[in-house]
mmCIF file of C-alpha atoms and ligand atoms in Angstrom:
data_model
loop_
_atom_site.group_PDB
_atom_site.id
_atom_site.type_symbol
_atom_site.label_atom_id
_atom_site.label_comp_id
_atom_site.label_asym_id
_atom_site.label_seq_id
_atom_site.Cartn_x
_atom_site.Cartn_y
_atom_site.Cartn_z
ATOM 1 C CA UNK A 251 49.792 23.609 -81.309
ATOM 2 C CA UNK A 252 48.157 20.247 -81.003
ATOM 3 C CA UNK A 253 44.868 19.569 -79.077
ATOM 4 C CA UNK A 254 45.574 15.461 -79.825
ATOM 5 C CA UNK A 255 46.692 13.266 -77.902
ATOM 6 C CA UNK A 256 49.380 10.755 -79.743
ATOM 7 C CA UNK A 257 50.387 6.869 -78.968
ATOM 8 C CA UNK A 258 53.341 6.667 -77.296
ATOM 9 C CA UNK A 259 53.098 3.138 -77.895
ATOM 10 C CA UNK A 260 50.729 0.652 -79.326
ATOM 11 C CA UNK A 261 50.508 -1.492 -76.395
ATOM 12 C CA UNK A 262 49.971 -0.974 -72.784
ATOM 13 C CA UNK A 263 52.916 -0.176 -69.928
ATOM 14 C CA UNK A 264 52.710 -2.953 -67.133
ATOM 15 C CA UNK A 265 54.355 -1.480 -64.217
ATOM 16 C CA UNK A 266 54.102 -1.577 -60.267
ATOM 17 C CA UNK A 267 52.551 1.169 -58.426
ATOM 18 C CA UNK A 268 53.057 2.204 -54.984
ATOM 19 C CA UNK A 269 49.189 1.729 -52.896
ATOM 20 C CA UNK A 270 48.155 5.740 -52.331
ATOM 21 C CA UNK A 271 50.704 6.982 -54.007
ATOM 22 C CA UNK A 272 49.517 10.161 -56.649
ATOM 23 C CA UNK A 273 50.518 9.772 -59.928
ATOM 24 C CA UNK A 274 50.394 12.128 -62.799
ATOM 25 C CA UNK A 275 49.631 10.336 -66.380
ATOM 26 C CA UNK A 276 50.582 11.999 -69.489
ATOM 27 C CA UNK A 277 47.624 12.123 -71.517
ATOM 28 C CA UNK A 278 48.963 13.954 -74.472
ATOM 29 C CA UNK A 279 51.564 11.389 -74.871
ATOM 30 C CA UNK A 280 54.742 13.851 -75.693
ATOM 31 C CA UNK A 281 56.337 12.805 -72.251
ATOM 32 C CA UNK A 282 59.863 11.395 -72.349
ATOM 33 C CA UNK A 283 59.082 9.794 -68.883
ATOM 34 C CA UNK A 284 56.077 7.588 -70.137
ATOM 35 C CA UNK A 285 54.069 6.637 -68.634
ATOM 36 C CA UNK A 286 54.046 10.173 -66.465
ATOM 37 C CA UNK A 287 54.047 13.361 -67.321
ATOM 38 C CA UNK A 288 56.926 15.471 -67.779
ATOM 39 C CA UNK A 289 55.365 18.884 -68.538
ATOM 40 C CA UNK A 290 56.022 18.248 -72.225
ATOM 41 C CA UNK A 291 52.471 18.827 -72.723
ATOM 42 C CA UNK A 292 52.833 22.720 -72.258
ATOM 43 C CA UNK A 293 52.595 23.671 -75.923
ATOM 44 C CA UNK A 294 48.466 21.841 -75.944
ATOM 45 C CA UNK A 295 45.630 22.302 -74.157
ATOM 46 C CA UNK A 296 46.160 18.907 -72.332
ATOM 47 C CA UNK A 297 46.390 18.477 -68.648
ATOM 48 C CA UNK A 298 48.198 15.551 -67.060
ATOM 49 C CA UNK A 299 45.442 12.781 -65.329
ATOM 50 C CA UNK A 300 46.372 12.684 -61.811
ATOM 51 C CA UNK A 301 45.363 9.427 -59.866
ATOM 52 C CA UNK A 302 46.092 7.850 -56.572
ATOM 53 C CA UNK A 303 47.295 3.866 -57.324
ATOM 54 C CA UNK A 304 45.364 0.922 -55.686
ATOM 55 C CA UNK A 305 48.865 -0.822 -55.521
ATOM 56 C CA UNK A 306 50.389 -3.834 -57.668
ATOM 57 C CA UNK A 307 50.611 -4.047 -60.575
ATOM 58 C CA UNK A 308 48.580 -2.178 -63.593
ATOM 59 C CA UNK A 309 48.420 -1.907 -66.490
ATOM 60 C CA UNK A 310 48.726 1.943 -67.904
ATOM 61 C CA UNK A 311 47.402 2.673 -71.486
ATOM 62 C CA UNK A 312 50.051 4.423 -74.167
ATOM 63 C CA UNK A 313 47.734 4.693 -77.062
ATOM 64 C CA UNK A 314 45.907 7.483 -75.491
ATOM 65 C CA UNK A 315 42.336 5.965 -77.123
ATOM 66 C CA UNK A 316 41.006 3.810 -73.264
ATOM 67 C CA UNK A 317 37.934 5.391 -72.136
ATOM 68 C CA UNK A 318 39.313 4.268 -68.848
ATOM 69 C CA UNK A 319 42.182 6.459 -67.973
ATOM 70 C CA UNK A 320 44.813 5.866 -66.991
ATOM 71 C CA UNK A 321 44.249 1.967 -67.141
ATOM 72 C CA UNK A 322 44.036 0.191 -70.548
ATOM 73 C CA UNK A 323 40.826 -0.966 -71.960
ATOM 74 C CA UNK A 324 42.103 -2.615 -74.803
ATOM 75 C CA UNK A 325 41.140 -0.182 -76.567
ATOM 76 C CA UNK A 326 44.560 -0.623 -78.447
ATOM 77 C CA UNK A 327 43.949 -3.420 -80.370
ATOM 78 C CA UNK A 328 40.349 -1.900 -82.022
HETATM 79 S S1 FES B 578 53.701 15.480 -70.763
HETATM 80 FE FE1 FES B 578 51.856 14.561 -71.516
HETATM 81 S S2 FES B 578 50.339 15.325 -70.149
HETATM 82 FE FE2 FES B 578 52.155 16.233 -69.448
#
């Protein structure tokens, strides 16, 4: 069982979100649906982030290390 989260990716996921729409982010970083969580996280102790979208576009962090989640912080590249 592992309590840490892993990079999906070493660079952030620039995507469109829907205004007010709730999305789930995979914080562990096991999902096959990254950036979102697709329950693969069941065998940790992490929980999905859920947040409502402000709309455009964004820029969602796959390295798991932003202290701003779900948005990169450029964290990444530290
Ligand atoms: S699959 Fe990663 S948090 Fe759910």
């Amino acid at each position: 069982m592992s309590d840490q989260p892993i990079a999906a990716d070493d660079k952030p996921m620039a995507m469109a979100l829907q205004a007010g729409k709730e999305y789930y982010w995979c914080a562990c970083g096991k999902s096959g649906g990254q950036p979102f969580c697709d329950g693969s996280h069941r065998d940790t102790s992490i929980t999905p982030l859920p947040f409502k979208a402000k709309g455009g576009e964004a820029h969602i962090c796959m390295c798991r290390k932003t202290n701003n989640p779900p948005y990169c912080d450029g964290s990444h590249a530290q």
